[in-house]
Short mmCIF file of C-alpha atoms in Angstrom, two decimals:
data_model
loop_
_atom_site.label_atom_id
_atom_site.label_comp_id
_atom_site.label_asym_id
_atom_site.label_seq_id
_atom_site.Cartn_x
_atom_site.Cartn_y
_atom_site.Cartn_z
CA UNK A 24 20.39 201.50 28.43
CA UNK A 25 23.57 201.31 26.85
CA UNK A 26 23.54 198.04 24.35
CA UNK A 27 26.77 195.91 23.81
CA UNK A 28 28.69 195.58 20.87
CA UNK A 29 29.91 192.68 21.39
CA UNK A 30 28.99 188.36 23.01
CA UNK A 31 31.76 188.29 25.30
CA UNK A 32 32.94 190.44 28.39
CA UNK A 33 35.51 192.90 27.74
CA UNK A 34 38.83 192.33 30.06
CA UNK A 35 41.65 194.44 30.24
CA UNK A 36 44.85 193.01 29.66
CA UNK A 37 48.28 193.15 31.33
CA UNK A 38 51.12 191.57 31.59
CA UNK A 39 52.62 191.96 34.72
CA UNK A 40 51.31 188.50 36.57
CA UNK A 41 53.33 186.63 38.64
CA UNK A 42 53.82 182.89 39.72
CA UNK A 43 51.48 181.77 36.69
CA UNK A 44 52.11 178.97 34.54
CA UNK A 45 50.45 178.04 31.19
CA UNK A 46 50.32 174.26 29.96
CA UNK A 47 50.36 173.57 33.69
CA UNK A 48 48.35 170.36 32.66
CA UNK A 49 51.86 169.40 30.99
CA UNK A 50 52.95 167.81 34.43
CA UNK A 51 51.31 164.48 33.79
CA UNK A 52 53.85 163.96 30.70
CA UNK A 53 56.81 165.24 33.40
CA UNK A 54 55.70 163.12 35.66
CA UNK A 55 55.44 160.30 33.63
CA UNK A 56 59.07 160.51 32.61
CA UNK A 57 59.82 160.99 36.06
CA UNK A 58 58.26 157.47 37.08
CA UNK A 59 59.51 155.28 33.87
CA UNK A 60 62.68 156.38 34.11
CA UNK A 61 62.96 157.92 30.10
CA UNK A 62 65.07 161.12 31.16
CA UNK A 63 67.42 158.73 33.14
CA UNK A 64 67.76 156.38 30.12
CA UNK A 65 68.54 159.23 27.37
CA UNK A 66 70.48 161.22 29.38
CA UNK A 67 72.74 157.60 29.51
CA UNK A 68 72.26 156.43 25.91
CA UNK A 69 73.90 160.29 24.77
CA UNK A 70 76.23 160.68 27.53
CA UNK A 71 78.67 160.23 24.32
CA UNK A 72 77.50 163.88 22.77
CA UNK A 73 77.58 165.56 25.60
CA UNK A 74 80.91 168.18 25.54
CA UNK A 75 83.22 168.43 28.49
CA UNK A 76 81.91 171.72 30.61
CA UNK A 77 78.10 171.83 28.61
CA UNK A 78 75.55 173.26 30.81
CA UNK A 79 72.65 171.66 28.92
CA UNK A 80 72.15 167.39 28.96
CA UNK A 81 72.08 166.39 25.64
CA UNK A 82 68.94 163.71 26.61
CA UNK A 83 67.61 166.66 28.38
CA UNK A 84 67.42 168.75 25.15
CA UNK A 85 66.32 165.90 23.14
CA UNK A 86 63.38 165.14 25.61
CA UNK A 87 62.51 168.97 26.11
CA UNK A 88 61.93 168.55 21.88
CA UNK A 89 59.65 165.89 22.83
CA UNK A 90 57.72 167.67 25.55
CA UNK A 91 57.66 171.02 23.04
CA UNK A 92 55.94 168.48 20.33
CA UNK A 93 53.73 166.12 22.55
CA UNK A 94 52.25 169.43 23.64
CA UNK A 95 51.60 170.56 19.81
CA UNK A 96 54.80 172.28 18.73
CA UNK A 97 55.72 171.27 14.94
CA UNK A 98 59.83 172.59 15.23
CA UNK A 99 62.91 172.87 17.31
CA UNK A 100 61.64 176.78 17.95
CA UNK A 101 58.66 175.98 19.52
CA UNK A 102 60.95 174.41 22.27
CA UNK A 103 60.61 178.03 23.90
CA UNK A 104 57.43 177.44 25.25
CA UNK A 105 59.00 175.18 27.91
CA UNK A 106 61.86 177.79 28.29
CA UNK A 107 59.65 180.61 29.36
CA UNK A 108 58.16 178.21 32.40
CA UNK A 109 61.40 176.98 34.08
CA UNK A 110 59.59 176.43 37.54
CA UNK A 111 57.81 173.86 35.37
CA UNK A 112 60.52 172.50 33.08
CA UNK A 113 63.56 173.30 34.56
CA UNK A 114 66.45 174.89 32.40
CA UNK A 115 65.87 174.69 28.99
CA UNK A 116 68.59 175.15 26.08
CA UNK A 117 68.91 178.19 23.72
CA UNK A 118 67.82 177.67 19.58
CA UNK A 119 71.34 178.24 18.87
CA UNK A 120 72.28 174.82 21.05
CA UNK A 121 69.56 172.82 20.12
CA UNK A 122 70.30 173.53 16.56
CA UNK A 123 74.36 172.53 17.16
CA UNK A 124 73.04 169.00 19.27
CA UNK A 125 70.28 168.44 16.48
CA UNK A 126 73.54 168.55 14.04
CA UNK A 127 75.90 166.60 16.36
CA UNK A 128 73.19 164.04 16.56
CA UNK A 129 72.53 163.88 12.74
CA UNK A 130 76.09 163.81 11.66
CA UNK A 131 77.19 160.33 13.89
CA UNK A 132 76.04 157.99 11.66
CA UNK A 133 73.11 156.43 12.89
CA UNK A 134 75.23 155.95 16.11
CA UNK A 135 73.09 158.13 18.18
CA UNK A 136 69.89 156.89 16.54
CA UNK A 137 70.40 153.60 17.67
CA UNK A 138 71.25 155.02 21.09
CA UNK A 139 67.87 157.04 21.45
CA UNK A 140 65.94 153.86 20.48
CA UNK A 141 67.59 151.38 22.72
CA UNK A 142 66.59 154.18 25.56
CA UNK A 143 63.00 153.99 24.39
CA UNK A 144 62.75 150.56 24.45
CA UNK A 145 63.99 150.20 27.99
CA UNK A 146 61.65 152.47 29.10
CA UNK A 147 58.56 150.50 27.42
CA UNK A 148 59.76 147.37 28.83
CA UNK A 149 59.21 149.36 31.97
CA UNK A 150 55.69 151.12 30.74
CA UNK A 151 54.11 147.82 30.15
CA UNK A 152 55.62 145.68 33.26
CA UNK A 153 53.99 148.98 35.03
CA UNK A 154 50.61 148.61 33.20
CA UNK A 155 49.71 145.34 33.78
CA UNK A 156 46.08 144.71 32.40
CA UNK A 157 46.31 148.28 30.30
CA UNK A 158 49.41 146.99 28.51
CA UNK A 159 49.47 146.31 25.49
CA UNK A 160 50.57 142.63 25.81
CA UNK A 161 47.81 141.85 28.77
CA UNK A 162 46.59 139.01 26.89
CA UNK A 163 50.15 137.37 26.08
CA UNK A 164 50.10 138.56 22.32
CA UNK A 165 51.76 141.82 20.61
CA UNK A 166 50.42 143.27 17.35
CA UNK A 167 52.29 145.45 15.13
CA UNK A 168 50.62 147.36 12.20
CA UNK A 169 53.14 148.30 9.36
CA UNK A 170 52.01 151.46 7.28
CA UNK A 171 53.21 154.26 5.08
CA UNK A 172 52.27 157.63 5.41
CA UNK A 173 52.84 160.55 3.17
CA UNK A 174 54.43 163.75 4.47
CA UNK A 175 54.19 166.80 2.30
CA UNK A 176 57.19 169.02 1.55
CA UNK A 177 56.21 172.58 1.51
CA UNK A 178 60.11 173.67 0.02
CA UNK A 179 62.90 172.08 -1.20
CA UNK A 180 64.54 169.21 1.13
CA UNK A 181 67.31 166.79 0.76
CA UNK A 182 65.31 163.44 -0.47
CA UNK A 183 61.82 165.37 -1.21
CA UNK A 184 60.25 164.02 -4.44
CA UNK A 185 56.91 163.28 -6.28
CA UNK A 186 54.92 160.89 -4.58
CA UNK A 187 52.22 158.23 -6.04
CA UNK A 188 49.56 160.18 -5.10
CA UNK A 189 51.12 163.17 -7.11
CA UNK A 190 51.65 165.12 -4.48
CA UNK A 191 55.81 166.66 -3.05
CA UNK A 192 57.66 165.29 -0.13
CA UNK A 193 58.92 162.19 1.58
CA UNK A 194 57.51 158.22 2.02
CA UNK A 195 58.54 156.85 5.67
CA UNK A 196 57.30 153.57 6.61
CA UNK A 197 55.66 153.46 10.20
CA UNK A 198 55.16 150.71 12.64
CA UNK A 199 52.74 150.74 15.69
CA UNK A 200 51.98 148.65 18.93
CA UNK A 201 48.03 148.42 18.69
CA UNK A 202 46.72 148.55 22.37
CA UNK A 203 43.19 147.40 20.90
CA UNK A 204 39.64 148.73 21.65
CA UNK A 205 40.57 149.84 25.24
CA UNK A 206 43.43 151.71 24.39
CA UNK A 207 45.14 153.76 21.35
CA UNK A 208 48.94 152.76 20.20
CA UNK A 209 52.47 153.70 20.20
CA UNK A 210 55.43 153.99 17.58
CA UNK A 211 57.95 151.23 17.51
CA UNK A 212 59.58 152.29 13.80
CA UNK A 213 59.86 155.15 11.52
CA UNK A 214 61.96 154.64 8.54
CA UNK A 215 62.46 157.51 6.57
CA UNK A 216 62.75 157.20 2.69
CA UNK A 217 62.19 160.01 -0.19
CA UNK A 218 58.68 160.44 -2.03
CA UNK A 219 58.95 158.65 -5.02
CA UNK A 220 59.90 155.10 -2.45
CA UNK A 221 57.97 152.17 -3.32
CA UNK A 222 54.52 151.10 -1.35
CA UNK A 223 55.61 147.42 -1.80
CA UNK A 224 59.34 147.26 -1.10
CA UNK A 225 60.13 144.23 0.90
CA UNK A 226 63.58 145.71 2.22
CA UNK A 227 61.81 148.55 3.80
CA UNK A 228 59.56 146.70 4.80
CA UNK A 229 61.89 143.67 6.40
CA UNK A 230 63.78 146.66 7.84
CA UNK A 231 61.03 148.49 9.63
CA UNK A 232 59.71 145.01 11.05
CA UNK A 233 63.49 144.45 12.36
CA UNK A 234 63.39 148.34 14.23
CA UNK A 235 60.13 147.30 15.27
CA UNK A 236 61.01 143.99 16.98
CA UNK A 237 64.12 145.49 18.74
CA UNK A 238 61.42 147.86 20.18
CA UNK A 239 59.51 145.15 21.85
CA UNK A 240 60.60 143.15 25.39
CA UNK A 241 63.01 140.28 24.48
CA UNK A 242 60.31 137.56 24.51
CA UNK A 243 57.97 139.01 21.65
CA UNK A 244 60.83 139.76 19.30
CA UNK A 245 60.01 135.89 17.81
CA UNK A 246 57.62 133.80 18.08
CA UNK A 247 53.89 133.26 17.22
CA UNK A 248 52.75 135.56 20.37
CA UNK A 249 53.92 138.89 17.79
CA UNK A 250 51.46 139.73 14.84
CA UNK A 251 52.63 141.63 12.22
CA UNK A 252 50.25 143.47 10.14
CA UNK A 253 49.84 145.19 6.78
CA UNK A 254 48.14 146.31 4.13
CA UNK A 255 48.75 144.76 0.18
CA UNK A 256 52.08 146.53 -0.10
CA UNK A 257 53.26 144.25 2.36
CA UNK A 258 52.38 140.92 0.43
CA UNK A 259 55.82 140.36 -1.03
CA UNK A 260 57.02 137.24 -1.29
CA UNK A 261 60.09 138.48 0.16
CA UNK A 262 58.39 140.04 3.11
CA UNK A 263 55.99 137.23 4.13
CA UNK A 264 59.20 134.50 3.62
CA UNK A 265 61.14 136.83 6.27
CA UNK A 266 57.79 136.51 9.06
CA UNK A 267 58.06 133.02 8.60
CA UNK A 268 61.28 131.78 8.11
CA UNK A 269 62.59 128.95 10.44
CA UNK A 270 63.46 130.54 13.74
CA UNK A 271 61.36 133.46 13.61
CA UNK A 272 58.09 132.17 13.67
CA UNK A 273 56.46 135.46 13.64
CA UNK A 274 52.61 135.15 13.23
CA UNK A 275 51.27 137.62 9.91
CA UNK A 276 48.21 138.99 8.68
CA UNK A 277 49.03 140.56 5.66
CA UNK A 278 47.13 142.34 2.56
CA UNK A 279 47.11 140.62 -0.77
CA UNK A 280 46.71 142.36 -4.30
CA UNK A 281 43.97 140.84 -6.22
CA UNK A 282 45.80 139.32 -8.88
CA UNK A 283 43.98 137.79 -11.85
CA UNK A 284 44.69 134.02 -10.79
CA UNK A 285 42.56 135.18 -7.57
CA UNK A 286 40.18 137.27 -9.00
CA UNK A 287 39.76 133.89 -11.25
CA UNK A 288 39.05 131.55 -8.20
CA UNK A 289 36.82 133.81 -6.73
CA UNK A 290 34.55 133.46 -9.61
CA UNK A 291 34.50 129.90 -9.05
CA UNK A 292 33.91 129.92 -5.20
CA UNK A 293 30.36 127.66 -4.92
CA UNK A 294 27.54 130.02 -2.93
CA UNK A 295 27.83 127.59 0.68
CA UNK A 296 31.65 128.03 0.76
CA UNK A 297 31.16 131.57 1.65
CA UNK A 298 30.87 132.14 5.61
CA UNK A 299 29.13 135.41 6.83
CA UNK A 300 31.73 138.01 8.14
CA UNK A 301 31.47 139.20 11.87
CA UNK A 302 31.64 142.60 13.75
CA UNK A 303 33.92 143.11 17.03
CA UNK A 304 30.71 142.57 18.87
CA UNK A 305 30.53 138.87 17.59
CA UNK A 306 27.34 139.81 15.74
CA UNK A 307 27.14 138.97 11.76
CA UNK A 308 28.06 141.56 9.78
CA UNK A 309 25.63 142.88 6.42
CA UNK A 310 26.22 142.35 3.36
CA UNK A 311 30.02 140.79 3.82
CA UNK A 312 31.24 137.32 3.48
CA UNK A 313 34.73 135.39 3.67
CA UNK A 314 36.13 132.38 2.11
CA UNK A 315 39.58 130.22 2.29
CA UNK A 316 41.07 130.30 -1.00
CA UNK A 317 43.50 126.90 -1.80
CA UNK A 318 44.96 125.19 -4.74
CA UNK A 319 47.72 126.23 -7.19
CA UNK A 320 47.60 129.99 -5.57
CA UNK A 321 49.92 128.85 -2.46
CA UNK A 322 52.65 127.52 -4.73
CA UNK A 323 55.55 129.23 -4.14
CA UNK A 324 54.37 131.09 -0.81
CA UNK A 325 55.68 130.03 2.53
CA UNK A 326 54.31 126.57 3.88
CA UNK A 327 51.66 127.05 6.44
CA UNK A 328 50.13 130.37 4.36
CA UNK A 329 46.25 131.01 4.28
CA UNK A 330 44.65 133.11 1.82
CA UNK A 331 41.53 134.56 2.97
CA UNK A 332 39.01 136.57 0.42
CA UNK A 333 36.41 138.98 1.62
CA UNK A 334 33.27 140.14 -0.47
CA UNK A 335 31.28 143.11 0.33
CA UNK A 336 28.34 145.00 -1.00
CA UNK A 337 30.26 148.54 -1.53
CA UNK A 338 28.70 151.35 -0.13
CA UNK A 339 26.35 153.77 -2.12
CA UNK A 340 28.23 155.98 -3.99
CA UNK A 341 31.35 153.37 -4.22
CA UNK A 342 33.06 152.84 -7.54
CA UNK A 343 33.95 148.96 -8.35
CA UNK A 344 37.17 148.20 -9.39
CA UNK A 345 38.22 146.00 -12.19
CA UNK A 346 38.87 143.35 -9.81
CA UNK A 347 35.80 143.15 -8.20
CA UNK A 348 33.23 140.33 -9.23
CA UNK A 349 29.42 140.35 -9.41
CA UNK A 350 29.00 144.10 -7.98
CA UNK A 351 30.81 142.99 -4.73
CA UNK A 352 34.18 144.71 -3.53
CA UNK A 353 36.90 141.81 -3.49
CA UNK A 354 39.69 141.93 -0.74
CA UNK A 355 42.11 139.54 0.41
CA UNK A 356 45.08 138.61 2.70
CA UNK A 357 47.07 135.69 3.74
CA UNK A 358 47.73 134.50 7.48
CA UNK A 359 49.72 131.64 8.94
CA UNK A 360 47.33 131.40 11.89
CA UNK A 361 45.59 128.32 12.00
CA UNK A 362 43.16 126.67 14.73
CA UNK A 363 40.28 129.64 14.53
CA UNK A 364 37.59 130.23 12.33
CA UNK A 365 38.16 132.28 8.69
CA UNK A 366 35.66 135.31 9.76
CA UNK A 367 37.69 136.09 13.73
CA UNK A 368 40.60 135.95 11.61
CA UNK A 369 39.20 138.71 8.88
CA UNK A 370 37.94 140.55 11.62
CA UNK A 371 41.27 140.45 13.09
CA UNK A 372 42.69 141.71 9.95
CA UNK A 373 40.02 144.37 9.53
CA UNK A 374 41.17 146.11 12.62
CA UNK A 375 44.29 147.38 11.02
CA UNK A 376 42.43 150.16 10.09
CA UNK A 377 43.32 151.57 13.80
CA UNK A 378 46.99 152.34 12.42
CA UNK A 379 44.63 155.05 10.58
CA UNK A 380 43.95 156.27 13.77
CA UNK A 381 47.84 156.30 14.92
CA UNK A 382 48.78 157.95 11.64
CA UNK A 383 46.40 160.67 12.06
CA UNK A 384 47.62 161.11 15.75
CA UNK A 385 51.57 161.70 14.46
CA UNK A 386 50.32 163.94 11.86
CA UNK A 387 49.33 166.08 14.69
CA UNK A 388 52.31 165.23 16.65
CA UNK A 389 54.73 166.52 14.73
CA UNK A 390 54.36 164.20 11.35
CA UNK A 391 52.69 167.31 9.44
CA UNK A 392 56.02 168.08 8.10
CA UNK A 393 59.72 167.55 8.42
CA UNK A 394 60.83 170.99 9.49
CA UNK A 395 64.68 170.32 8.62
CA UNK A 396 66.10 170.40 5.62
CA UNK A 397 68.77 167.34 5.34
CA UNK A 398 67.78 163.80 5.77
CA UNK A 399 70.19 163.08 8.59
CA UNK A 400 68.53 165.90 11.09
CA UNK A 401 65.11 164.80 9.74
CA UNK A 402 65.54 161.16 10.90
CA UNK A 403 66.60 162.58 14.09
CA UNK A 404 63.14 164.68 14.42
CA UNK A 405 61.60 161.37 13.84
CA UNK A 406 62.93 159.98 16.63
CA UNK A 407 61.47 163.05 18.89
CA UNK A 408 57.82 162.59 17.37
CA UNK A 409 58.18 158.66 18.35
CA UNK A 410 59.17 159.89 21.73
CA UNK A 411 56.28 162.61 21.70
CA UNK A 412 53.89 159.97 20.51
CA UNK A 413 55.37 157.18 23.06
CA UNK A 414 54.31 159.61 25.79
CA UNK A 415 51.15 160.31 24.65
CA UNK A 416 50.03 156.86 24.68
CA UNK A 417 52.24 155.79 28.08
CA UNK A 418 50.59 158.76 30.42
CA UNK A 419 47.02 157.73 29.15
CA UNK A 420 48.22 153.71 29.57
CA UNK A 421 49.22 154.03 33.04
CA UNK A 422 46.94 157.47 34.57
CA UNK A 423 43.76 157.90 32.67
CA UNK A 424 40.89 155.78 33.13
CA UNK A 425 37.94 155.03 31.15
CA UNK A 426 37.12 156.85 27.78
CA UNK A 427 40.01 159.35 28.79
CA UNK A 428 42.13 156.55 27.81
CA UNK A 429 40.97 156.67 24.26
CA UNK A 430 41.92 160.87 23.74
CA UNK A 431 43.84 161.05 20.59
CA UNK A 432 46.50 164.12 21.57
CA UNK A 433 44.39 167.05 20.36
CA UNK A 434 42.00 165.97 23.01
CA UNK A 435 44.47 165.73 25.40
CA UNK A 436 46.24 168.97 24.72
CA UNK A 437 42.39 170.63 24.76
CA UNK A 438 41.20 169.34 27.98
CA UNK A 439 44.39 168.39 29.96
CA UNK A 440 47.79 169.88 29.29
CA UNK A 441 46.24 173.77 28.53
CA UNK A 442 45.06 173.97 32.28
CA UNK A 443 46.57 176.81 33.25
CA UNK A 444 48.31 176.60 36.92
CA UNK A 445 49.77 179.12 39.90
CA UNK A 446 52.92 178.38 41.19
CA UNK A 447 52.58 178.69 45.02
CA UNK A 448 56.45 178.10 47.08
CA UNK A 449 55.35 177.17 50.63
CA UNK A 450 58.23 176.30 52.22
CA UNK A 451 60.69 174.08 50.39
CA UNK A 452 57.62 172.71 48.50
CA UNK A 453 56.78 174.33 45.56
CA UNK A 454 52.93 173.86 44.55
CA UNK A 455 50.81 173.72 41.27
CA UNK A 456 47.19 175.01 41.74
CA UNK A 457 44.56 174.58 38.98
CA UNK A 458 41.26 176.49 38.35
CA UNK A 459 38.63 174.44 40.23
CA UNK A 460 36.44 175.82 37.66
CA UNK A 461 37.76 173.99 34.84
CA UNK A 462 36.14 171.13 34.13
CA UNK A 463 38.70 168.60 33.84
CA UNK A 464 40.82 169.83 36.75
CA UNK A 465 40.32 166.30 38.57
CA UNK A 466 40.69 164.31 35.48
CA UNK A 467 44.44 165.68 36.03
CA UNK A 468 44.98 164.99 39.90
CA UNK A 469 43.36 162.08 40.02
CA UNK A 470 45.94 161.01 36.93
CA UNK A 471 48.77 162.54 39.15
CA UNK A 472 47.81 160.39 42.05
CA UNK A 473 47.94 157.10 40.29
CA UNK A 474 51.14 158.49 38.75
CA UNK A 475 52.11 158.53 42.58
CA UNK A 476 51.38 155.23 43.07
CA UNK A 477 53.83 153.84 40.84
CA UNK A 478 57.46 152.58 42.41
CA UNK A 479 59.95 154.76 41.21
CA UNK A 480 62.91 153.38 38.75
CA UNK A 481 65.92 151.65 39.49
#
């Protein structure tokens, strides 16, 4: 008996089929396009780029870029993985003309940025009147997480420079829509600045809160129903005056640094003033307590401003910092909410951690690197990834049910968008069939039947 060499079949390989598409799983992001109206919307906003007799769309290009990185592709070249399935994707544009429209685009001075975003944001008004209880604003209230992220220059770019955390490359400042525990989040800013930026700089930060706003409906650009969180490099005085000046009224939950005037009152904070902290669940949570800090500390801050201090028993292994007290790890941040208890509204606070979770999803959507070399085409590849990213979280929002809605996009390109597909033409309908064998075949019709559901736009 002849033993093999070898844990898996042998297959011969040729490549000669016909009517076979990879990514086939793809059509739930084409299909949500096709339903909220984004292609439409672009195609309008850069109807101004596009040159008299040019075959290609410009929005069409810019939204192919989009598909290319949604479904993993990290630079304009990997657009040709649409290109080689036109039954799927339609036409799709040579390097050489993506390159020119990427440079068209990048040389109009922010013109065509602002165009691209005012397309995106009529297309999430659209995504969450579609949603209803998945949208993000089911409950009547909008939460915004500010963060930077570091992005790692592999060569030399226009604006690369040392960052704080030693490392070579660029600083942008990122805003997300947090769709809480039943959901994951989409981009709403991306403000590109050069490594060596500032964590704490209250114009960036005013001016990513500003992009961000603009990205919401018209009734949660002001008013107490939008929270905007961050971490300590947004407590600024500068910042937190901006959420709450007279006419804005924008709720906050933002990080404090723990200065020594704090780390001083802390110390003097009697043993019953210190309320147990709580889990999501409502249940207490170990070894953490909260307190409402008052006094001489608010001078100068904003009227209505809470400051809110945490202690916690760090975990094994921890190092204390020098402005920790009595072996406990000392946190703090200041809020203008008012009518709910201290520990809901740490809790609250704690959950910015998700924009962790959103950060690591655009580092695998396109946020490992900036592929382009000048500033100007790299603030137009940030504008793809938000795209990318907005239809990663919009197909899951409005097809996917249950834990599905929680994928992060690796999951989804694993399980989803590889399926491959043959193309059947039966008349003047052209067909998509998926392997029954694989496992999440259903998972992807049954998305492309709510998909069907929907009214289409305009």
């Amino acid at each position: 008996m002849k033993e093999p060499i070898s844990s898996y079949p042998r297959v011969r390989v040729q490549a000669d089929g016909r009517r076979v598409a990879s990514q086939a799983g793809a059509v739930l992001l084409l299909e949500t396009v096709r339903k909220i109206g984004l292609d439409q919307a672009i195609s309008t906003a850069l109807a101004s780029w596009r040159k008299p007799r040019a075959v290609h769309d410009p929005g069409k290009i810019l939204l192919d870029l989009a598909l290319a990185v949604a479904l993993g592709g990290d630079c304009l070249a990997d657009v040709a993985m649409l290109r080689c399935e036109p039954a799927v994707f339609g036409p799709v544009a040579s390097d050489p003309t993506v390159s020119r429209l990427i440079d068209t685009l990048a040389g109009s001075d922010e013109k065509a940025l602002q165009a691209i975003r005012s397309a995106r944001a009529e297309a999430r008004s659209r995504v969450w009147s579609l949603a209803g209880k998945n949208a993000p604003d089911a409950d009547g209230r909008v939460t915004v997480d500010i963060d930077g992220v570091l992005v790692i220059a592999h060569s030399d770019k226009e604006d690369a420079a040392a960052t704080w955390k030693k490392t070579y490359g660029h600083h942008p400042l990122t805003a997300f829509v947090d769709h809480g525990p039943g959901g994951t989040g989409e981009p709403v800013a991306a403000l590109l600045r050069p490594g060596n930026a500032g964590s704490n700089t209250a114009v960036d930060h005013i001016t990513t809160a500003q992009r961000a706003l603009a990205q919401l409906p018209k009734k949660y650009r002001r008013g107490r129903r939008t929270l905007i969180r961050t971490d300590s490099a947004g407590g600024t005085h500068d910042f937190v005056s901006w959420l709450a000046k007279r006419g804005r009224w924008l709720s906050y939950s933002v990080g404090m640094v723990i200065t020594e005037a704090i780390h001083q009152h802390v110390l003097k904070i009697p043993g019953p003033a210190w309320t147990p902290a709580v889990e999501a669940g409502g249940q207490v949570r170990d070894g953490a307590w909260v307190a409402e800090l008052t006094g001489k500390l608010l001078d100068g801050w904003p009227s209505g401003m809470r400051l809110i201090v945490r202690k916690e028993r760090p975990h094994p292994g921890a190092q204390l910092r020098i402005t920790d007290a009595d072996g406990m790890r000392i946190t703090c941040f200041a809020t203008n909410t008012t009518g709910r208890p201290i520990a809901e509204l740490e809790l609250r606070h704690r959950l910015r951690a998700r924009a962790e979770d959103r950060i690591r999803a655009a580092r695998a959507t396109g946020l490992r690197n900036l592929p382009l070399h000048h500033t100007a085409q790299n603030k137009v590849w940030l504008e793809i990834v938000q795209i990318a990213l907005d239809l990663l979280a919009w197909m899951p929002m409005l097809a996917l049910t249950g834990k599905a809605r929680l994928w992060e996009p690796r999951r989804l390109r694993l399980r989803l968008f590889s399926a491959a597909g043959q193309l059947v033409t039966t008349g003047r309908h052209r067909i998509l069939r998926l392997a029954h064998h694989w496992p999440w075949a259903r998972d992807i019709t049954d998305a492309l039947e709510r998909l069907a559901l929907l009214p289409n736009p305009g």
